[in-house]
Amino acid sequence: VTALVRMPPVAERTQSPGRLVAVSAPELGPTVADEIARTAPEWVIRNAATAAEEMQAIVAGAEMDRVQMLSDAAATEASLDERLPHADVIHLGAPFRVNGASPLFSSMLLAPDPANDGALEAREIMNLDLRATIAVLSDGASMTMREAADEVGAVAWAWRAAGVPSLVLPRWAADDVVSTELLVAFHARLRAGDTPDVALQAARATIRSRPKTSAPFY
């Protein structure tokens, strides 16, 4: 009920590019790294350089006064809590994986700060007050935990409860270069005023139309 009541109305087209908050390559603290190694050794943490290149590519065509980027030691939970409520579009390239056993504990790994543990969980997202039309979680490891795909709905519900009606995340890891090209096309269409569903379909069609990337793998 909360998710439905708080869900903002979605306009068919926006009049101008919204404010983008983008996160990539947080500087993970040793405690987080040790915890992952101990409790989830099969979780392959996303390459920081790949995430940084992705963020630079998606913001290349944006008006920079409408973009806030966080990376390295600045990509903390406290920084996100401060900026996410003002974002119209959210792009999170930090390491993320759906917890198939307990989806509301699905964690996004961030740089540590004095007040937080360096892991932003879905149960914490649902308590935020957001206005963004879409959140993109681009880590290809999102669904690598067993039974994670069955629990994506709970993660999407947490974002809806916070006020974000649309969530995009990959079902498997694909080619890094092509994935970035898809995201660049997607964000370009969002900036042009397309709704998230139209923008994503157009970006997919662009990738499919190329002979070298027409296979479903891409």
PDB file of C-alpha atoms in Angstrom:
ATOM      1  CA  VAL A   1       0.000   0.000   0.000  1.00  0.00           C
ATOM      2  CA  THR A   2       2.799   2.419   0.881  1.00  0.00           C
ATOM      3  CA  ALA A   3       4.501   1.814  -2.465  1.00  0.00           C
ATOM      4  CA  LEU A   4       1.302   2.609  -4.361  1.00  0.00           C
ATOM      5  CA  VAL A   5       0.371   5.666  -2.314  1.00  0.00           C
ATOM      6  CA  ARG A   6       3.843   7.212  -2.524  1.00  0.00           C
ATOM      7  CA  MET A   7       4.458   6.420  -6.178  1.00  0.00           C
ATOM      8  CA  PRO A   8       4.715   9.761  -8.041  1.00  0.00           C
ATOM      9  CA  PRO A   9       2.785  10.379 -11.256  1.00  0.00           C
ATOM     10  CA  VAL A  10       4.908   9.751 -14.347  1.00  0.00           C
ATOM     11  CA  ALA A  11       4.655  12.345 -17.089  1.00  0.00           C
ATOM     12  CA  GLU A  12       4.713  11.089 -20.686  1.00  0.00           C
ATOM     13  CA  ARG A  13       7.604  13.405 -21.535  1.00  0.00           C
ATOM     14  CA  THR A  14       9.745  15.711 -19.469  1.00  0.00           C
ATOM     15  CA  GLN A  15      10.240  19.309 -20.531  1.00  0.00           C
ATOM     16  CA  SER A  16      13.958  19.448 -19.734  1.00  0.00           C
ATOM     17  CA  PRO A  17      16.737  17.102 -18.636  1.00  0.00           C
ATOM     18  CA  GLY A  18      16.434  16.213 -14.985  1.00  0.00           C
ATOM     19  CA  ARG A  19      19.108  16.058 -12.332  1.00  0.00           C
ATOM     20  CA  LEU A  20      21.269  12.922 -12.517  1.00  0.00           C
ATOM     21  CA  VAL A  21      23.068  11.399  -9.529  1.00  0.00           C
ATOM     22  CA  ALA A  22      25.651   8.847 -10.676  1.00  0.00           C
ATOM     23  CA  VAL A  23      27.834   6.599  -8.533  1.00  0.00           C
ATOM     24  CA  SER A  24      30.760   4.427  -9.548  1.00  0.00           C
ATOM     25  CA  ALA A  25      33.827   2.706  -8.151  1.00  0.00           C
ATOM     26  CA  PRO A  26      33.486   3.362  -4.427  1.00  0.00           C
ATOM     27  CA  GLU A  27      36.585   2.879  -2.330  1.00  0.00           C
ATOM     28  CA  LEU A  28      35.631  -0.196  -0.348  1.00  0.00           C
ATOM     29  CA  GLY A  29      36.860  -0.393   3.202  1.00  0.00           C
ATOM     30  CA  PRO A  30      38.852  -3.420   4.426  1.00  0.00           C
ATOM     31  CA  THR A  31      36.011  -4.468   6.717  1.00  0.00           C
ATOM     32  CA  VAL A  32      33.581  -4.725   3.791  1.00  0.00           C
ATOM     33  CA  ALA A  33      36.087  -6.596   1.646  1.00  0.00           C
ATOM     34  CA  ASP A  34      36.808  -9.047   4.460  1.00  0.00           C
ATOM     35  CA  GLU A  35      33.104  -9.585   5.096  1.00  0.00           C
ATOM     36  CA  ILE A  36      32.437 -10.339   1.416  1.00  0.00           C
ATOM     37  CA  ALA A  37      35.383 -12.731   1.262  1.00  0.00           C
ATOM     38  CA  ARG A  38      34.080 -14.536   4.352  1.00  0.00           C
ATOM     39  CA  THR A  39      30.347 -14.662   3.647  1.00  0.00           C
ATOM     40  CA  ALA A  40      30.078 -14.487  -0.164  1.00  0.00           C
ATOM     41  CA  PRO A  41      33.341 -15.654  -1.733  1.00  0.00           C
ATOM     42  CA  GLU A  42      31.599 -16.331  -5.054  1.00  0.00           C
ATOM     43  CA  TRP A  43      30.607 -12.658  -5.415  1.00  0.00           C
ATOM     44  CA  VAL A  44      32.948 -11.171  -8.010  1.00  0.00           C
ATOM     45  CA  ILE A  45      33.283  -7.480  -7.159  1.00  0.00           C
ATOM     46  CA  ARG A  46      32.901  -5.226 -10.158  1.00  0.00           C
ATOM     47  CA  ASN A  47      36.055  -3.805 -11.692  1.00  0.00           C
ATOM     48  CA  ALA A  48      36.436  -0.199 -10.541  1.00  0.00           C
ATOM     49  CA  ALA A  49      37.876   1.009 -13.840  1.00  0.00           C
ATOM     50  CA  THR A  50      34.924  -0.414 -15.784  1.00  0.00           C
ATOM     51  CA  ALA A  51      32.434   1.295 -13.493  1.00  0.00           C
ATOM     52  CA  ALA A  52      34.315   4.612 -13.727  1.00  0.00           C
ATOM     53  CA  GLU A  53      34.420   4.459 -17.540  1.00  0.00           C
ATOM     54  CA  GLU A  54      30.703   3.694 -17.624  1.00  0.00           C
ATOM     55  CA  MET A  55      29.882   6.745 -15.501  1.00  0.00           C
ATOM     56  CA  GLN A  56      32.040   9.056 -17.599  1.00  0.00           C
ATOM     57  CA  ALA A  57      30.377   7.774 -20.761  1.00  0.00           C
ATOM     58  CA  ILE A  58      26.790   8.261 -19.596  1.00  0.00           C
ATOM     59  CA  VAL A  59      27.380  11.816 -18.376  1.00  0.00           C
ATOM     60  CA  ALA A  60      29.335  12.881 -21.482  1.00  0.00           C
ATOM     61  CA  GLY A  61      26.259  14.295 -23.222  1.00  0.00           C
ATOM     62  CA  ALA A  62      24.625  15.800 -20.134  1.00  0.00           C
ATOM     63  CA  GLU A  63      24.554  19.365 -18.885  1.00  0.00           C
ATOM     64  CA  MET A  64      27.135  19.130 -16.154  1.00  0.00           C
ATOM     65  CA  ASP A  65      25.333  21.524 -13.841  1.00  0.00           C
ATOM     66  CA  ARG A  66      22.600  18.895 -13.673  1.00  0.00           C
ATOM     67  CA  VAL A  67      24.966  16.027 -12.816  1.00  0.00           C
ATOM     68  CA  GLN A  68      26.386  14.949  -9.484  1.00  0.00           C
ATOM     69  CA  MET A  69      29.014  12.203  -9.597  1.00  0.00           C
ATOM     70  CA  LEU A  70      30.334  10.238  -6.658  1.00  0.00           C
ATOM     71  CA  SER A  71      33.267   7.844  -6.736  1.00  0.00           C
ATOM     72  CA  ASP A  72      36.216   6.583  -4.704  1.00  0.00           C
ATOM     73  CA  ALA A  73      36.152   7.731  -1.048  1.00  0.00           C
ATOM     74  CA  ALA A  74      33.337  10.233  -1.781  1.00  0.00           C
ATOM     75  CA  ALA A  75      30.863   7.490  -2.727  1.00  0.00           C
ATOM     76  CA  THR A  76      29.568   6.948   0.802  1.00  0.00           C
ATOM     77  CA  GLU A  77      26.135   6.100   2.134  1.00  0.00           C
ATOM     78  CA  ALA A  78      25.960   9.504   3.818  1.00  0.00           C
ATOM     79  CA  SER A  79      26.671  11.260   0.493  1.00  0.00           C
ATOM     80  CA  LEU A  80      23.964   9.229  -1.232  1.00  0.00           C
ATOM     81  CA  ASP A  81      21.427   9.891   1.516  1.00  0.00           C
ATOM     82  CA  GLU A  82      22.042  13.605   1.003  1.00  0.00           C
ATOM     83  CA  ARG A  83      21.831  13.618  -2.799  1.00  0.00           C
ATOM     84  CA  LEU A  84      19.337  10.937  -3.814  1.00  0.00           C
ATOM     85  CA  PRO A  85      16.234  12.858  -2.629  1.00  0.00           C
ATOM     86  CA  HIS A  86      17.046  15.608  -5.152  1.00  0.00           C
ATOM     87  CA  ALA A  87      17.711  13.308  -8.132  1.00  0.00           C
ATOM     88  CA  ASP A  88      15.379  12.869 -11.092  1.00  0.00           C
ATOM     89  CA  VAL A  89      17.458   9.993 -12.482  1.00  0.00           C
ATOM     90  CA  ILE A  90      19.655   7.699 -10.390  1.00  0.00           C
ATOM     91  CA  HIS A  91      22.499   5.641 -11.853  1.00  0.00           C
ATOM     92  CA  LEU A  92      24.347   3.347  -9.450  1.00  0.00           C
ATOM     93  CA  GLY A  93      27.377   1.538 -10.849  1.00  0.00           C
ATOM     94  CA  ALA A  94      28.649   0.415  -7.458  1.00  0.00           C
ATOM     95  CA  PRO A  95      28.896  -3.325  -6.653  1.00  0.00           C
ATOM     96  CA  PHE A  96      25.400  -4.690  -6.038  1.00  0.00           C
ATOM     97  CA  ARG A  97      23.819  -8.104  -5.693  1.00  0.00           C
ATOM     98  CA  VAL A  98      20.294  -9.250  -4.942  1.00  0.00           C
ATOM     99  CA  ASN A  99      20.211 -11.426  -1.836  1.00  0.00           C
ATOM    100  CA  GLY A 100      18.214 -14.473  -2.896  1.00  0.00           C
ATOM    101  CA  ALA A 101      17.805 -15.668   0.688  1.00  0.00           C
ATOM    102  CA  SER A 102      16.745 -12.323   2.203  1.00  0.00           C
ATOM    103  CA  PRO A 103      16.040  -9.743  -0.524  1.00  0.00           C
ATOM    104  CA  LEU A 104      15.591  -6.733   1.761  1.00  0.00           C
ATOM    105  CA  PHE A 105      19.212  -7.258   2.807  1.00  0.00           C
ATOM    106  CA  SER A 106      20.379  -6.951  -0.817  1.00  0.00           C
ATOM    107  CA  SER A 107      23.486  -4.788  -0.531  1.00  0.00           C
ATOM    108  CA  MET A 108      25.159  -2.083  -2.575  1.00  0.00           C
ATOM    109  CA  LEU A 109      28.766  -1.696  -1.483  1.00  0.00           C
ATOM    110  CA  LEU A 110      29.947   1.863  -0.855  1.00  0.00           C
ATOM    111  CA  ALA A 111      32.885   3.655   0.713  1.00  0.00           C
ATOM    112  CA  PRO A 112      32.709   3.679   4.516  1.00  0.00           C
ATOM    113  CA  ASP A 113      31.845   6.786   6.502  1.00  0.00           C
ATOM    114  CA  PRO A 114      31.726   7.411  10.276  1.00  0.00           C
ATOM    115  CA  ALA A 115      27.963   6.930  10.538  1.00  0.00           C
ATOM    116  CA  ASN A 116      27.450   3.933   8.217  1.00  0.00           C
ATOM    117  CA  ASP A 117      28.813   0.484   7.493  1.00  0.00           C
ATOM    118  CA  GLY A 118      29.538   0.866   3.767  1.00  0.00           C
ATOM    119  CA  ALA A 119      26.607  -1.289   2.608  1.00  0.00           C
ATOM    120  CA  LEU A 120      23.338   0.332   1.459  1.00  0.00           C
ATOM    121  CA  GLU A 121      20.621  -2.312   1.745  1.00  0.00           C
ATOM    122  CA  ALA A 122      17.181  -2.473   0.169  1.00  0.00           C
ATOM    123  CA  ARG A 123      15.560  -2.205   3.614  1.00  0.00           C
ATOM    124  CA  GLU A 124      17.297   1.176   3.990  1.00  0.00           C
ATOM    125  CA  ILE A 125      16.248   2.354   0.519  1.00  0.00           C
ATOM    126  CA  MET A 126      12.568   1.896   1.345  1.00  0.00           C
ATOM    127  CA  ASN A 127      12.842   4.441   4.170  1.00  0.00           C
ATOM    128  CA  LEU A 128      14.127   7.233   1.906  1.00  0.00           C
ATOM    129  CA  ASP A 129      11.902   9.934   0.394  1.00  0.00           C
ATOM    130  CA  LEU A 130      12.818  10.054  -3.294  1.00  0.00           C
ATOM    131  CA  ARG A 131      11.374  11.699  -6.389  1.00  0.00           C
ATOM    132  CA  ALA A 132      13.388  10.084  -9.225  1.00  0.00           C
ATOM    133  CA  THR A 133      11.501   8.520 -12.112  1.00  0.00           C
ATOM    134  CA  ILE A 134      14.027   5.707 -12.460  1.00  0.00           C
ATOM    135  CA  ALA A 135      16.986   4.044 -10.759  1.00  0.00           C
ATOM    136  CA  VAL A 136      19.563   2.091 -12.771  1.00  0.00           C
ATOM    137  CA  LEU A 137      21.709  -0.492 -10.970  1.00  0.00           C
ATOM    138  CA  SER A 138      24.213  -1.477 -13.611  1.00  0.00           C
ATOM    139  CA  ASP A 139      26.394  -4.115 -11.928  1.00  0.00           C
ATOM    140  CA  GLY A 140      26.320  -7.303 -14.003  1.00  0.00           C
ATOM    141  CA  ALA A 141      26.645  -9.382 -10.819  1.00  0.00           C
ATOM    142  CA  SER A 142      23.183  -8.248  -9.660  1.00  0.00           C
ATOM    143  CA  MET A 143      21.591 -11.677  -9.998  1.00  0.00           C
ATOM    144  CA  THR A 144      24.511 -14.030  -9.496  1.00  0.00           C
ATOM    145  CA  MET A 145      23.289 -15.320  -6.121  1.00  0.00           C
ATOM    146  CA  ARG A 146      21.129 -18.424  -6.233  1.00  0.00           C
ATOM    147  CA  GLU A 147      17.389 -17.644  -6.537  1.00  0.00           C
ATOM    148  CA  ALA A 148      18.137 -13.918  -6.848  1.00  0.00           C
ATOM    149  CA  ALA A 149      15.971 -13.543  -9.955  1.00  0.00           C
ATOM    150  CA  ASP A 150      12.915 -14.647  -7.977  1.00  0.00           C
ATOM    151  CA  GLU A 151      13.493 -11.884  -5.428  1.00  0.00           C
ATOM    152  CA  VAL A 152      13.970  -8.897  -7.742  1.00  0.00           C
ATOM    153  CA  GLY A 153      10.356  -7.932  -7.129  1.00  0.00           C
ATOM    154  CA  ALA A 154      11.091  -7.308  -3.459  1.00  0.00           C
ATOM    155  CA  VAL A 155      14.009  -5.034  -4.342  1.00  0.00           C
ATOM    156  CA  ALA A 156      11.877  -3.149  -6.860  1.00  0.00           C
ATOM    157  CA  TRP A 157       9.170  -2.823  -4.176  1.00  0.00           C
ATOM    158  CA  ALA A 158      11.689  -1.198  -1.822  1.00  0.00           C
ATOM    159  CA  TRP A 159      12.482   1.423  -4.461  1.00  0.00           C
ATOM    160  CA  ARG A 160       8.771   1.975  -5.151  1.00  0.00           C
ATOM    161  CA  ALA A 161       8.146   2.448  -1.444  1.00  0.00           C
ATOM    162  CA  ALA A 162      10.811   5.163  -1.505  1.00  0.00           C
ATOM    163  CA  GLY A 163       9.046   6.873  -4.418  1.00  0.00           C
ATOM    164  CA  VAL A 164      10.905   5.527  -7.487  1.00  0.00           C
ATOM    165  CA  PRO A 165       8.480   3.740  -9.848  1.00  0.00           C
ATOM    166  CA  SER A 166      10.996   2.162 -12.255  1.00  0.00           C
ATOM    167  CA  LEU A 167      14.085   0.040 -11.659  1.00  0.00           C
ATOM    168  CA  VAL A 168      16.557  -1.236 -14.274  1.00  0.00           C
ATOM    169  CA  LEU A 169      19.179  -3.875 -13.540  1.00  0.00           C
ATOM    170  CA  PRO A 170      20.916  -6.568 -15.634  1.00  0.00           C
ATOM    171  CA  ARG A 171      19.982 -10.217 -15.411  1.00  0.00           C
ATOM    172  CA  TRP A 172      23.481 -11.318 -16.377  1.00  0.00           C
ATOM    173  CA  ALA A 173      26.903  -9.869 -17.105  1.00  0.00           C
ATOM    174  CA  ALA A 174      27.392  -9.033 -20.762  1.00  0.00           C
ATOM    175  CA  ASP A 175      30.210  -7.419 -22.715  1.00  0.00           C
ATOM    176  CA  ASP A 176      31.343  -4.343 -20.780  1.00  0.00           C
ATOM    177  CA  VAL A 177      31.802  -2.131 -23.844  1.00  0.00           C
ATOM    178  CA  VAL A 178      28.406  -2.971 -25.330  1.00  0.00           C
ATOM    179  CA  SER A 179      26.662  -2.672 -21.972  1.00  0.00           C
ATOM    180  CA  THR A 180      28.066   0.825 -21.639  1.00  0.00           C
ATOM    181  CA  GLU A 181      26.908   1.682 -25.171  1.00  0.00           C
ATOM    182  CA  LEU A 182      23.390   0.546 -24.264  1.00  0.00           C
ATOM    183  CA  LEU A 183      23.408   2.681 -21.121  1.00  0.00           C
ATOM    184  CA  VAL A 184      24.723   5.701 -23.031  1.00  0.00           C
ATOM    185  CA  ALA A 185      21.884   5.357 -25.546  1.00  0.00           C
ATOM    186  CA  PHE A 186      19.382   4.885 -22.730  1.00  0.00           C
ATOM    187  CA  HIS A 187      20.437   8.007 -20.832  1.00  0.00           C
ATOM    188  CA  ALA A 188      20.512  10.025 -24.047  1.00  0.00           C
ATOM    189  CA  ARG A 189      16.879   9.142 -24.674  1.00  0.00           C
ATOM    190  CA  LEU A 190      15.965   9.996 -21.084  1.00  0.00           C
ATOM    191  CA  ARG A 191      17.580  13.415 -21.514  1.00  0.00           C
ATOM    192  CA  ALA A 192      15.615  13.853 -24.743  1.00  0.00           C
ATOM    193  CA  GLY A 193      12.406  13.439 -22.760  1.00  0.00           C
ATOM    194  CA  ASP A 194      11.464   9.795 -23.309  1.00  0.00           C
ATOM    195  CA  THR A 195       9.866   7.826 -20.498  1.00  0.00           C
ATOM    196  CA  PRO A 196      12.064   5.051 -19.061  1.00  0.00           C
ATOM    197  CA  ASP A 197      10.267   2.218 -20.860  1.00  0.00           C
ATOM    198  CA  VAL A 198      10.487   3.959 -24.246  1.00  0.00           C
ATOM    199  CA  ALA A 199      14.118   4.945 -23.654  1.00  0.00           C
ATOM    200  CA  LEU A 200      15.158   1.406 -22.712  1.00  0.00           C
ATOM    201  CA  GLN A 201      13.355  -0.180 -25.656  1.00  0.00           C
ATOM    202  CA  ALA A 202      15.010   2.297 -28.030  1.00  0.00           C
ATOM    203  CA  ALA A 203      18.455   1.577 -26.550  1.00  0.00           C
ATOM    204  CA  ARG A 204      17.897  -2.174 -26.897  1.00  0.00           C
ATOM    205  CA  ALA A 205      16.796  -1.712 -30.500  1.00  0.00           C
ATOM    206  CA  THR A 206      19.983   0.239 -31.228  1.00  0.00           C
ATOM    207  CA  ILE A 207      22.164  -2.596 -29.938  1.00  0.00           C
ATOM    208  CA  ARG A 208      20.100  -5.287 -31.696  1.00  0.00           C
ATOM    209  CA  SER A 209      20.284  -3.452 -35.013  1.00  0.00           C
ATOM    210  CA  ARG A 210      24.052  -3.888 -35.221  1.00  0.00           C
ATOM    211  CA  PRO A 211      25.105  -7.194 -36.801  1.00  0.00           C
ATOM    212  CA  LYS A 212      27.983  -7.663 -34.337  1.00  0.00           C
ATOM    213  CA  THR A 213      25.754  -7.188 -31.282  1.00  0.00           C
ATOM    214  CA  SER A 214      22.450  -8.652 -32.428  1.00  0.00           C
ATOM    215  CA  ALA A 215      22.808 -11.833 -30.322  1.00  0.00           C
ATOM    216  CA  PRO A 216      20.755 -11.963 -27.080  1.00  0.00           C
ATOM    217  CA  PHE A 217      24.005 -12.117 -25.077  1.00  0.00           C
ATOM    218  CA  TYR A 218      24.421  -8.372 -25.661  1.00  0.00           C
TER     219      TYR A 218
END
